[in-house]
Amino acid sequence: MYRWLDERLSLTRFNKKFLRKAFPVHHSFFLGEITMFAFITLVLTGIFLSFNYEPSTRIIKVAGRELPAAYASILYIDSLPFGAVLRSVHHWSANIMIAAAFLHLLRILVTGAYKKPREINWLIGLGLLGVAVVTAFTGYSLPFDAFSVTATQIGYGIGASMPYIGEWISKVIFGGEYPTMHSIPRIYSLHVLWFPLLLMALLGLHMLIMIKQKHTQPAYAKKVAPGKILGVPMMPQQGFMMTILYLLYLAVVFFIAGTWIAHPVEAFGPPTASTPAVKPDWYFLWIYGILQIIPGDFKIALPGDAVINSEFIGGVLIPGLLGLVAVLLPFVDTRKTKQRYLELPTRHPVRTSITFALLAFMLTTTLAGWKEEFGFSNGTLWAIIIIGTLATYIASYLIIIAYWGKPPKGEAGELEEA
Ligand code: HEM
């Protein structure tokens, strides 16, 4: 059978060319893989959900209650055997994908793996993270319960706040001034077709470039075989490890999803005229926090009736500036040699401390998302954010220098300890 296929498809040549690629074995390299497993799980559980979900806001009668069809179809999914668990696995996997992609980004950042020749893959990775977050947001809108309608309205408002073009963009994406009868079909098409296709295309490119350029090598490679690419072949060893990791992923996510059913629509109820107090998911909380502490009446008038308002500053400008810095990073922080080994974070105290300061910024702005509950004033929260971010930078820098000393110049910055 193998010979028959080999004669027609040149399997042996394919095996030699692609499946014997060397994969370095290092725990931090599993983060990219976990992101990929979460995505695969999202697609598989998403197929089940799409078989049973109705993308419509028309009102139907179910057991004497008048409900939007989209909302009623989620209740139907929850009533199917394993329906609630599979929906919960889908929701948890979205959270895991975003968390794992962010940790993967941090790993690339603190080890300098974004530098030449990997700038393109860094940019594609940023695109992947951005599209993953937007896909999760569109998924939130679909149950059309009181929570999701309010959260989507916040998203609509942020999009519409962009001077001159915002309103037009938001109306195209949300099918008019959200919520209209066109909103859910449009968001559904983006969520189940266009964004997943884009993610698959970007992911395919990400993997092809990674295989072509090869991984950056972890520390032990330099000790064991300096100058050589070290690792286990993709097939069977790496494939075997990935299978085990994926099975482990499934075990953990099914346990979590079964124990804590995500987004219980029945508890939120169908949309009502009053707006419930909702907080977005954790990955949007830092943006929500910034929005909380910029006075709502803040406005700068622009020519032609346009304004810069607080929603634009908190929801578009600040995240956009951070994104721009990330895009420019590999072109500003350059190196002359072809990077082969991972850099040791403690040998690059400035970059590592900036990474910690960025995390402190995101954590303190997330804290601002609980402004009401903690009873903090805007001034106190701004002070916590600014002082917290600067103090984290200084403390991380001093700790690194105190424990590991000043970094030597040149190539010594590469990982030399296992
Ligand atoms: C969101 C979906 C993503 C998936 C599924 C994904 C998947 C992967 C996988 C499986 C690898 C190889 C294993 C590893 O190095 O961890 C990898 C490598 C890489 N990824 Fe991602 N990634 C994603 C997002 C990102 C992001 C957000 C960035 C950074 C902005 C990024 C930048 C890179 C780079 C530069 C490499 C090569 C690393 C090296 O050679 O050491 N990726 N990715």
Tab-separated table of C-alpha atoms and ligand atoms in Angstrom:
chain	number	residue	atom	x	y	z
A	1	MET	CA	0.000	0.000	0.000
A	2	TYR	CA	2.838	2.391	1.008
A	3	ARG	CA	4.777	1.577	-2.180
A	4	TRP	CA	1.636	2.132	-4.266
A	5	LEU	CA	1.091	5.555	-2.716
A	6	ASP	CA	4.821	6.403	-2.780
A	7	GLU	CA	5.029	5.806	-6.543
A	8	ARG	CA	2.205	8.261	-7.076
A	9	LEU	CA	2.763	10.856	-4.339
A	10	SER	CA	6.539	10.630	-3.629
A	11	LEU	CA	5.874	10.114	0.068
A	12	THR	CA	9.490	9.174	0.851
A	13	ARG	CA	10.763	12.417	-0.675
A	14	PHE	CA	8.148	14.405	1.251
A	15	ASN	CA	9.100	12.583	4.459
A	16	LYS	CA	12.818	13.342	3.924
A	17	LYS	CA	12.219	16.972	3.022
A	18	PHE	CA	9.623	18.001	5.609
A	19	LEU	CA	8.929	15.377	8.256
A	20	ARG	CA	12.577	15.021	9.365
A	21	LYS	CA	12.845	18.727	10.301
A	22	ALA	CA	14.617	19.155	13.631
A	23	PHE	CA	12.442	20.540	16.450
A	24	PRO	CA	14.300	21.756	19.522
A	25	VAL	CA	12.882	20.310	22.749
A	26	HIS	CA	12.264	23.093	25.256
A	27	HIS	CA	9.215	23.680	27.462
A	28	SER	CA	8.803	27.312	26.357
A	29	PHE	CA	8.315	26.122	22.761
A	30	PHE	CA	5.112	24.374	23.792
A	31	LEU	CA	3.328	27.715	24.183
A	32	GLY	CA	2.958	28.160	20.412
A	33	GLU	CA	1.718	24.572	20.207
A	34	ILE	CA	-0.859	25.056	22.971
A	35	THR	CA	-2.140	28.097	21.061
A	36	MET	CA	-2.511	25.901	18.005
A	37	PHE	CA	-4.303	23.126	19.947
A	38	ALA	CA	-6.766	25.661	21.325
A	39	PHE	CA	-7.451	26.866	17.788
A	40	ILE	CA	-8.014	23.303	16.486
A	41	THR	CA	-10.422	22.661	19.397
A	42	LEU	CA	-12.256	25.900	18.620
A	43	VAL	CA	-12.777	24.828	15.016
A	44	LEU	CA	-13.977	21.316	15.978
A	45	THR	CA	-16.398	22.456	18.706
A	46	GLY	CA	-17.423	25.402	16.503
A	47	ILE	CA	-18.628	22.977	13.800
A	48	PHE	CA	-20.953	21.366	16.357
A	49	LEU	CA	-22.215	24.779	17.519
A	50	SER	CA	-22.833	26.012	13.955
A	51	PHE	CA	-25.041	22.952	13.269
A	52	ASN	CA	-27.428	24.054	16.003
A	53	TYR	CA	-27.134	27.838	16.300
A	54	GLU	CA	-29.623	30.130	14.548
A	55	PRO	CA	-28.101	33.483	13.484
A	56	SER	CA	-31.289	35.521	13.741
A	57	THR	CA	-32.877	38.009	16.112
A	58	ARG	CA	-36.472	37.364	14.996
A	59	ILE	CA	-38.724	36.687	17.964
A	60	ILE	CA	-39.956	33.115	18.372
A	61	LYS	CA	-42.164	31.460	20.978
A	62	VAL	CA	-40.512	28.763	23.085
A	63	ALA	CA	-42.485	27.126	25.943
A	64	GLY	CA	-44.695	30.205	26.205
A	65	ARG	CA	-41.733	32.658	26.263
A	66	GLU	CA	-41.024	35.129	23.465
A	67	LEU	CA	-37.280	34.988	22.759
A	68	PRO	CA	-34.822	36.065	20.043
A	69	ALA	CA	-34.082	32.973	17.903
A	70	ALA	CA	-30.305	33.267	18.485
A	71	TYR	CA	-30.790	33.260	22.271
A	72	ALA	CA	-33.287	30.368	22.088
A	73	SER	CA	-30.891	28.305	19.954
A	74	ILE	CA	-28.194	28.611	22.643
A	75	LEU	CA	-30.687	27.271	25.193
A	76	TYR	CA	-31.369	24.454	22.721
A	77	ILE	CA	-27.621	23.690	22.407
A	78	ASP	CA	-27.356	23.564	26.207
A	79	SER	CA	-30.219	21.047	26.317
A	80	LEU	CA	-28.505	18.613	23.882
A	81	PRO	CA	-26.448	15.683	25.234
A	82	PHE	CA	-22.955	17.164	25.980
A	83	GLY	CA	-24.185	20.405	24.355
A	84	ALA	CA	-23.454	22.672	27.332
A	85	VAL	CA	-20.023	21.065	27.855
A	86	LEU	CA	-19.020	21.433	24.199
A	87	ARG	CA	-20.146	25.066	24.212
A	88	SER	CA	-18.172	25.591	27.405
A	89	VAL	CA	-15.077	23.902	25.864
A	90	HIS	CA	-15.425	26.314	22.915
A	91	HIS	CA	-15.582	29.333	25.244
A	92	TRP	CA	-12.708	28.166	27.461
A	93	SER	CA	-10.560	27.343	24.434
A	94	ALA	CA	-11.002	30.927	23.193
A	95	ASN	CA	-9.675	32.159	26.538
A	96	ILE	CA	-6.814	29.666	26.488
A	97	MET	CA	-5.894	30.529	22.896
A	98	ILE	CA	-5.588	34.223	23.712
A	99	ALA	CA	-3.700	33.605	26.972
A	100	ALA	CA	-1.310	31.097	25.338
A	101	ALA	CA	-0.725	33.374	22.314
A	102	PHE	CA	0.089	36.263	24.667
A	103	LEU	CA	2.511	34.124	26.728
A	104	HIS	CA	4.038	32.860	23.460
A	105	LEU	CA	4.515	36.508	22.411
A	106	LEU	CA	6.197	37.257	25.764
A	107	ARG	CA	8.527	34.267	25.260
A	108	ILE	CA	9.494	35.557	21.811
A	109	LEU	CA	9.928	39.061	23.252
A	110	VAL	CA	12.144	38.263	26.255
A	111	THR	CA	14.388	35.907	24.277
A	112	GLY	CA	14.809	38.294	21.314
A	113	ALA	CA	13.380	35.727	18.845
A	114	TYR	CA	11.681	38.557	16.922
A	115	LYS	CA	14.988	39.793	15.503
A	116	LYS	CA	16.387	39.226	12.036
A	117	PRO	CA	15.535	36.983	10.195
A	118	ARG	CA	12.205	36.443	12.046
A	119	GLU	CA	10.670	39.923	11.646
A	120	ILE	CA	7.984	38.644	9.225
A	121	ASN	CA	6.882	35.897	11.590
A	122	TRP	CA	6.726	38.417	14.442
A	123	LEU	CA	4.398	40.587	12.327
A	124	ILE	CA	2.263	37.601	11.291
A	125	GLY	CA	2.101	36.602	14.975
A	126	LEU	CA	0.834	40.072	15.929
A	127	GLY	CA	-1.803	39.696	13.188
A	128	LEU	CA	-2.781	36.284	14.601
A	129	LEU	CA	-3.197	37.662	18.114
A	130	GLY	CA	-5.216	40.648	16.849
A	131	VAL	CA	-7.543	38.486	14.732
A	132	ALA	CA	-7.911	35.954	17.583
A	133	VAL	CA	-9.088	38.712	19.949
A	134	VAL	CA	-11.526	40.147	17.399
A	135	THR	CA	-12.866	36.654	16.647
A	136	ALA	CA	-13.483	36.087	20.371
A	137	PHE	CA	-15.315	39.418	20.533
A	138	THR	CA	-17.613	38.476	17.646
A	139	GLY	CA	-18.264	35.137	19.377
A	140	TYR	CA	-19.424	37.035	22.442
A	141	SER	CA	-22.120	38.779	20.431
A	142	LEU	CA	-23.749	35.611	19.138
A	143	PRO	CA	-25.789	34.363	22.171
A	144	PHE	CA	-27.709	37.659	22.021
A	145	ASP	CA	-28.421	37.659	25.765
A	146	ALA	CA	-28.524	40.778	27.949
A	147	PHE	CA	-24.776	40.510	28.653
A	148	SER	CA	-23.658	39.992	25.070
A	149	VAL	CA	-25.836	42.789	23.668
A	150	THR	CA	-24.377	45.278	26.175
A	151	ALA	CA	-20.784	44.108	25.549
A	152	THR	CA	-21.290	44.359	21.774
A	153	GLN	CA	-22.734	47.854	22.188
A	154	ILE	CA	-19.491	48.903	23.951
A	155	GLY	CA	-17.508	47.462	20.999
A	156	TYR	CA	-19.739	49.282	18.521
A	157	GLY	CA	-19.180	52.547	20.405
A	158	ILE	CA	-15.388	52.111	20.410
A	159	GLY	CA	-15.334	51.424	16.646
A	160	ALA	CA	-17.663	54.364	15.936
A	161	SER	CA	-15.479	56.735	18.012
A	162	MET	CA	-12.757	56.877	15.331
A	163	PRO	CA	-12.937	60.385	13.864
A	164	TYR	CA	-14.329	60.621	10.307
A	165	ILE	CA	-14.329	56.887	9.418
A	166	GLY	CA	-15.454	55.177	12.642
A	167	GLU	CA	-19.176	55.380	12.240
A	168	TRP	CA	-19.028	54.053	8.693
A	169	ILE	CA	-16.724	51.148	9.681
A	170	SER	CA	-18.910	50.199	12.663
A	171	LYS	CA	-22.066	50.279	10.556
A	172	VAL	CA	-20.523	48.022	7.893
A	173	ILE	CA	-19.337	45.493	10.499
A	174	PHE	CA	-22.417	45.562	12.740
A	175	GLY	CA	-25.053	45.834	9.971
A	176	GLY	CA	-26.199	49.362	10.843
A	177	GLU	CA	-26.413	51.042	14.235
A	178	TYR	CA	-26.172	47.990	16.523
A	179	PRO	CA	-28.434	46.109	17.234
A	180	THR	CA	-30.345	45.786	13.968
A	181	MET	CA	-31.831	42.688	12.308
A	182	HIS	CA	-28.706	42.562	10.106
A	183	SER	CA	-26.225	42.615	13.005
A	184	ILE	CA	-26.229	38.957	14.035
A	185	PRO	CA	-26.092	37.440	10.497
A	186	ARG	CA	-23.154	39.704	9.666
A	187	ILE	CA	-21.264	39.035	12.896
A	188	TYR	CA	-21.988	35.308	12.462
A	189	SER	CA	-20.479	35.281	8.964
A	190	LEU	CA	-17.352	37.011	10.278
A	191	HIS	CA	-17.105	34.674	13.271
A	192	VAL	CA	-17.568	31.302	11.574
A	193	LEU	CA	-16.154	31.986	8.109
A	194	TRP	CA	-13.974	35.012	7.426
A	195	PHE	CA	-12.003	35.304	10.662
A	196	PRO	CA	-11.321	31.541	10.964
A	197	LEU	CA	-10.195	31.509	7.299
A	198	LEU	CA	-7.899	34.439	7.979
A	199	LEU	CA	-6.533	32.713	11.103
A	200	MET	CA	-5.893	29.508	9.115
A	201	ALA	CA	-4.115	31.404	6.335
A	202	LEU	CA	-1.957	33.357	8.807
A	203	LEU	CA	-1.222	30.244	10.861
A	204	GLY	CA	-0.221	28.308	7.716
A	205	LEU	CA	2.191	31.107	6.764
A	206	HIS	CA	3.487	31.309	10.348
A	207	MET	CA	4.327	27.584	10.313
A	208	LEU	CA	5.828	27.576	6.803
A	209	ILE	CA	8.136	30.476	7.648
A	210	MET	CA	9.072	28.836	10.958
A	211	ILE	CA	9.970	25.569	9.169
A	212	LYS	CA	11.940	27.457	6.505
A	213	GLN	CA	13.872	29.618	9.001
A	214	LYS	CA	14.119	26.917	11.687
A	215	HIS	CA	13.588	27.608	15.371
A	216	THR	CA	15.929	29.702	17.374
A	217	GLN	CA	18.011	27.209	19.314
A	218	PRO	CA	17.713	26.836	23.099
A	219	ALA	CA	20.713	26.919	25.418
A	220	TYR	CA	21.683	23.260	25.429
A	221	ALA	CA	22.141	23.252	21.642
A	222	LYS	CA	25.109	25.594	21.972
A	223	LYS	CA	26.758	23.312	24.516
A	224	VAL	CA	26.045	19.997	22.813
A	225	ALA	CA	26.660	20.898	19.162
A	226	PRO	CA	27.808	24.501	18.715
A	227	GLY	CA	26.839	26.004	15.357
A	228	LYS	CA	24.555	23.058	14.491
A	229	ILE	CA	20.745	22.825	14.438
A	230	LEU	CA	19.771	20.430	17.187
A	231	GLY	CA	16.403	18.815	17.831
A	232	VAL	CA	14.196	15.768	17.370
A	233	PRO	CA	12.653	14.992	13.959
A	234	MET	CA	9.127	16.240	13.344
A	235	MET	CA	8.036	12.627	12.655
A	236	PRO	CA	7.727	10.522	14.670
A	237	GLN	CA	9.251	12.047	17.867
A	238	GLN	CA	7.919	15.620	17.766
A	239	GLY	CA	4.569	14.390	16.378
A	240	PHE	CA	4.325	11.909	19.272
A	241	MET	CA	5.031	14.619	21.875
A	242	MET	CA	2.499	16.920	20.245
A	243	THR	CA	-0.156	14.189	20.303
A	244	ILE	CA	0.429	13.617	24.026
A	245	LEU	CA	0.304	17.365	24.683
A	246	TYR	CA	-2.942	17.700	22.733
A	247	LEU	CA	-4.555	14.809	24.626
A	248	LEU	CA	-3.466	16.473	27.869
A	249	TYR	CA	-4.913	19.756	26.634
A	250	LEU	CA	-8.250	18.056	25.917
A	251	ALA	CA	-8.294	16.368	29.351
A	252	VAL	CA	-7.634	19.651	31.162
A	253	VAL	CA	-10.018	21.788	29.096
A	254	PHE	CA	-12.882	19.241	29.335
A	255	PHE	CA	-12.383	19.080	33.111
A	256	ILE	CA	-12.413	22.894	33.453
A	257	ALA	CA	-15.285	23.381	30.991
A	258	GLY	CA	-17.397	20.668	32.607
A	259	THR	CA	-16.788	21.994	36.115
A	260	TRP	CA	-17.293	25.682	35.322
A	261	ILE	CA	-19.812	26.042	32.475
A	262	ALA	CA	-18.808	29.218	30.629
A	263	HIS	CA	-21.226	32.042	29.855
A	264	PRO	CA	-24.495	30.684	31.349
A	265	VAL	CA	-26.976	32.471	29.048
A	266	GLU	CA	-30.010	31.487	31.130
A	267	ALA	CA	-28.517	33.396	34.084
A	268	PHE	CA	-28.053	36.558	31.986
A	269	GLY	CA	-31.491	36.317	30.361
A	270	PRO	CA	-32.661	37.714	27.010
A	271	PRO	CA	-31.920	41.376	26.185
A	272	THR	CA	-34.024	43.922	28.074
A	273	ALA	CA	-34.588	47.671	27.746
A	274	SER	CA	-32.366	48.337	30.797
A	275	THR	CA	-28.600	47.955	30.424
A	276	PRO	CA	-27.069	45.406	32.825
A	277	ALA	CA	-23.739	46.263	34.442
A	278	VAL	CA	-21.276	44.018	32.594
A	279	LYS	CA	-17.537	43.684	32.522
A	280	PRO	CA	-15.778	42.352	29.453
A	281	ASP	CA	-13.598	39.234	29.499
A	282	TRP	CA	-10.185	39.549	31.181
A	283	TYR	CA	-8.293	40.295	27.926
A	284	PHE	CA	-10.430	43.416	27.346
A	285	LEU	CA	-10.461	44.532	30.972
A	286	TRP	CA	-7.340	46.702	30.670
A	287	ILE	CA	-8.964	48.663	27.813
A	288	TYR	CA	-12.225	48.832	29.792
A	289	GLY	CA	-10.188	50.070	32.811
A	290	ILE	CA	-8.618	52.891	30.769
A	291	LEU	CA	-12.111	53.848	29.547
A	292	GLN	CA	-13.287	54.026	33.175
A	293	ILE	CA	-10.680	56.580	34.222
A	294	ILE	CA	-10.853	59.010	31.300
A	295	PRO	CA	-13.708	61.429	32.047
A	296	GLY	CA	-16.644	60.576	29.755
A	297	ASP	CA	-17.150	64.238	28.764
A	298	PHE	CA	-13.543	64.650	27.540
A	299	LYS	CA	-13.625	65.968	23.944
A	300	ILE	CA	-11.245	67.629	21.463
A	301	ALA	CA	-13.079	69.153	18.502
A	302	LEU	CA	-11.670	68.476	15.022
A	303	PRO	CA	-12.567	70.251	11.766
A	304	GLY	CA	-15.767	69.014	10.092
A	305	ASP	CA	-17.787	68.164	13.232
A	306	ALA	CA	-15.496	65.254	14.197
A	307	VAL	CA	-14.263	64.820	17.786
A	308	ILE	CA	-11.598	62.915	19.677
A	309	ASN	CA	-13.423	61.500	22.701
A	310	SER	CA	-12.572	59.286	25.661
A	311	GLU	CA	-13.712	56.113	23.862
A	312	PHE	CA	-11.275	56.818	21.030
A	313	ILE	CA	-8.356	57.492	23.392
A	314	GLY	CA	-8.966	54.461	25.627
A	315	GLY	CA	-10.296	51.989	23.071
A	316	VAL	CA	-8.348	52.835	19.921
A	317	LEU	CA	-5.442	55.243	20.469
A	318	ILE	CA	-3.665	53.652	23.466
A	319	PRO	CA	-4.011	49.995	22.258
A	320	GLY	CA	-3.120	51.213	18.732
A	321	LEU	CA	0.064	52.914	19.956
A	322	LEU	CA	1.115	49.768	21.837
A	323	GLY	CA	0.466	47.769	18.647
A	324	LEU	CA	2.563	50.224	16.622
A	325	VAL	CA	5.491	49.894	19.043
A	326	ALA	CA	5.219	46.086	18.700
A	327	VAL	CA	5.178	46.341	14.888
A	328	LEU	CA	8.267	48.576	14.832
A	329	LEU	CA	10.232	46.609	17.466
A	330	PRO	CA	12.134	44.160	15.191
A	331	PHE	CA	13.117	47.033	12.889
A	332	VAL	CA	14.383	49.229	15.713
A	333	ASP	CA	16.002	46.568	17.905
A	334	THR	CA	18.163	45.025	15.204
A	335	ARG	CA	21.209	42.815	15.163
A	336	LYS	CA	23.823	42.340	12.500
A	337	THR	CA	24.351	38.576	12.764
A	338	LYS	CA	21.835	35.886	11.831
A	339	GLN	CA	20.181	34.978	15.111
A	340	ARG	CA	20.422	31.317	15.937
A	341	TYR	CA	20.331	31.053	19.763
A	342	LEU	CA	17.741	32.312	22.204
A	343	GLU	CA	18.917	35.289	24.221
A	344	LEU	CA	18.988	35.046	27.992
A	345	PRO	CA	16.422	37.506	29.472
A	346	THR	CA	18.774	38.353	32.364
A	347	ARG	CA	21.491	39.379	29.882
A	348	HIS	CA	19.093	41.967	28.417
A	349	PRO	CA	17.921	43.837	31.531
A	350	VAL	CA	16.411	46.843	29.721
A	351	ARG	CA	14.221	44.756	27.400
A	352	THR	CA	13.196	42.360	30.187
A	353	SER	CA	12.363	45.243	32.553
A	354	ILE	CA	10.300	46.984	29.851
A	355	THR	CA	8.368	43.707	29.415
A	356	PHE	CA	7.653	43.575	33.173
A	357	ALA	CA	6.640	47.263	33.116
A	358	LEU	CA	4.221	46.536	30.250
A	359	LEU	CA	2.671	43.723	32.304
A	360	ALA	CA	2.404	46.077	35.304
A	361	PHE	CA	0.641	48.645	33.069
A	362	MET	CA	-1.840	46.033	31.878
A	363	LEU	CA	-2.472	44.748	35.407
A	364	THR	CA	-2.985	48.204	36.937
A	365	THR	CA	-5.276	49.329	34.090
A	366	THR	CA	-7.173	46.047	34.598
A	367	LEU	CA	-7.514	47.028	38.271
A	368	ALA	CA	-9.108	50.274	37.087
A	369	GLY	CA	-11.827	48.082	35.543
A	370	TRP	CA	-13.009	47.500	39.146
A	371	LYS	CA	-13.072	51.203	39.928
A	372	GLU	CA	-16.657	51.130	41.233
A	373	GLU	CA	-16.154	48.067	43.425
A	374	PHE	CA	-12.942	49.420	45.021
A	375	GLY	CA	-14.264	52.971	45.255
A	376	PHE	CA	-11.007	54.498	43.907
A	377	SER	CA	-11.011	57.977	42.386
A	378	ASN	CA	-9.656	58.592	38.876
A	379	GLY	CA	-6.659	60.457	40.321
A	380	THR	CA	-5.712	57.562	42.625
A	381	LEU	CA	-5.987	55.068	39.777
A	382	TRP	CA	-3.863	57.185	37.430
A	383	ALA	CA	-1.233	57.450	40.192
A	384	ILE	CA	-1.299	53.656	40.730
A	385	ILE	CA	-0.917	53.048	36.977
A	386	ILE	CA	1.937	55.523	36.416
A	387	ILE	CA	3.857	54.806	39.630
A	388	GLY	CA	3.208	51.051	39.363
A	389	THR	CA	4.554	50.897	35.810
A	390	LEU	CA	7.660	53.009	36.492
A	391	ALA	CA	8.406	51.293	39.832
A	392	THR	CA	8.153	47.860	38.158
A	393	TYR	CA	10.652	48.925	35.511
A	394	ILE	CA	13.146	50.266	38.055
A	395	ALA	CA	12.731	47.337	40.485
A	396	SER	CA	13.116	44.701	37.716
A	397	TYR	CA	16.214	46.428	36.343
A	398	LEU	CA	17.857	46.724	39.758
A	399	ILE	CA	17.034	43.116	40.700
A	400	ILE	CA	18.448	41.756	37.426
A	401	ILE	CA	21.649	43.790	37.765
A	402	ALA	CA	22.028	42.856	41.451
A	403	TYR	CA	21.599	39.100	40.859
A	404	TRP	CA	23.100	38.568	37.427
A	405	GLY	CA	25.415	41.579	37.044
A	406	LYS	CA	25.786	43.924	34.096
A	407	PRO	CA	25.547	42.092	30.760
A	408	PRO	CA	28.774	41.591	28.792
A	409	LYS	CA	28.854	43.156	25.339
A	410	GLY	CA	28.203	41.298	22.057
A	411	GLU	CA	27.310	37.654	21.490
A	412	ALA	CA	27.559	36.839	25.221
A	413	GLY	CA	23.956	38.013	25.346
A	414	GLU	CA	22.885	34.682	23.902
A	415	LEU	CA	21.745	31.879	26.188
A	416	GLU	CA	24.829	30.256	27.583
A	417	GLU	CA	23.277	28.425	30.513
A	418	ALA	CA	20.963	25.457	30.236
B	1	HEM	C1	-2.260	33.279	17.829
B	1	HEM	C2	-1.805	32.230	17.292
B	1	HEM	C3	-0.353	31.727	17.218
B	1	HEM	C4	-0.048	30.431	17.003
B	1	HEM	C5	-1.039	29.268	16.873
B	1	HEM	C6	1.386	30.317	16.956
B	1	HEM	C7	2.091	29.130	16.785
B	1	HEM	C8	3.466	29.011	16.791
B	1	HEM	C9	4.191	27.778	16.873
B	1	HEM	C10	3.569	26.374	17.016
B	1	HEM	C11	5.524	28.067	16.816
B	1	HEM	C12	6.687	27.074	16.950
B	1	HEM	C13	6.873	26.737	18.445
B	1	HEM	C14	7.285	27.907	19.294
B	1	HEM	O1	8.283	28.554	18.999
B	1	HEM	O2	6.564	28.181	20.270
B	1	HEM	C15	5.655	29.506	16.657
B	1	HEM	C16	6.852	30.209	16.509
B	1	HEM	C17	6.953	31.592	16.439
B	1	HEM	N1	5.941	32.499	16.672
B	1	HEM	FE1	3.962	32.046	16.893
B	1	HEM	N2	1.946	31.569	17.121
B	1	HEM	C18	0.918	32.462	17.323
B	1	HEM	C19	1.049	33.811	17.617
B	1	HEM	C20	2.268	34.494	17.658
B	1	HEM	C21	2.469	35.822	18.168
B	1	HEM	C22	1.382	36.655	18.833
B	1	HEM	C23	3.791	36.147	17.933
B	1	HEM	C24	4.505	37.430	18.247
B	1	HEM	C25	4.044	38.598	17.979
B	1	HEM	C26	4.432	35.018	17.292
B	1	HEM	C27	5.743	34.946	16.836
B	1	HEM	C28	6.452	33.784	16.571
B	1	HEM	C29	7.862	33.695	16.210
B	1	HEM	C30	8.820	34.894	15.980
B	1	HEM	C31	8.177	32.328	16.123
B	1	HEM	C32	9.554	31.711	15.842
B	1	HEM	C33	10.188	31.497	17.221
B	1	HEM	C34	11.543	30.889	17.238
B	1	HEM	O3	12.091	30.520	16.196
B	1	HEM	O4	12.082	30.809	18.354
B	1	HEM	N3	3.495	34.013	17.177
B	1	HEM	N4	4.380	30.060	16.666
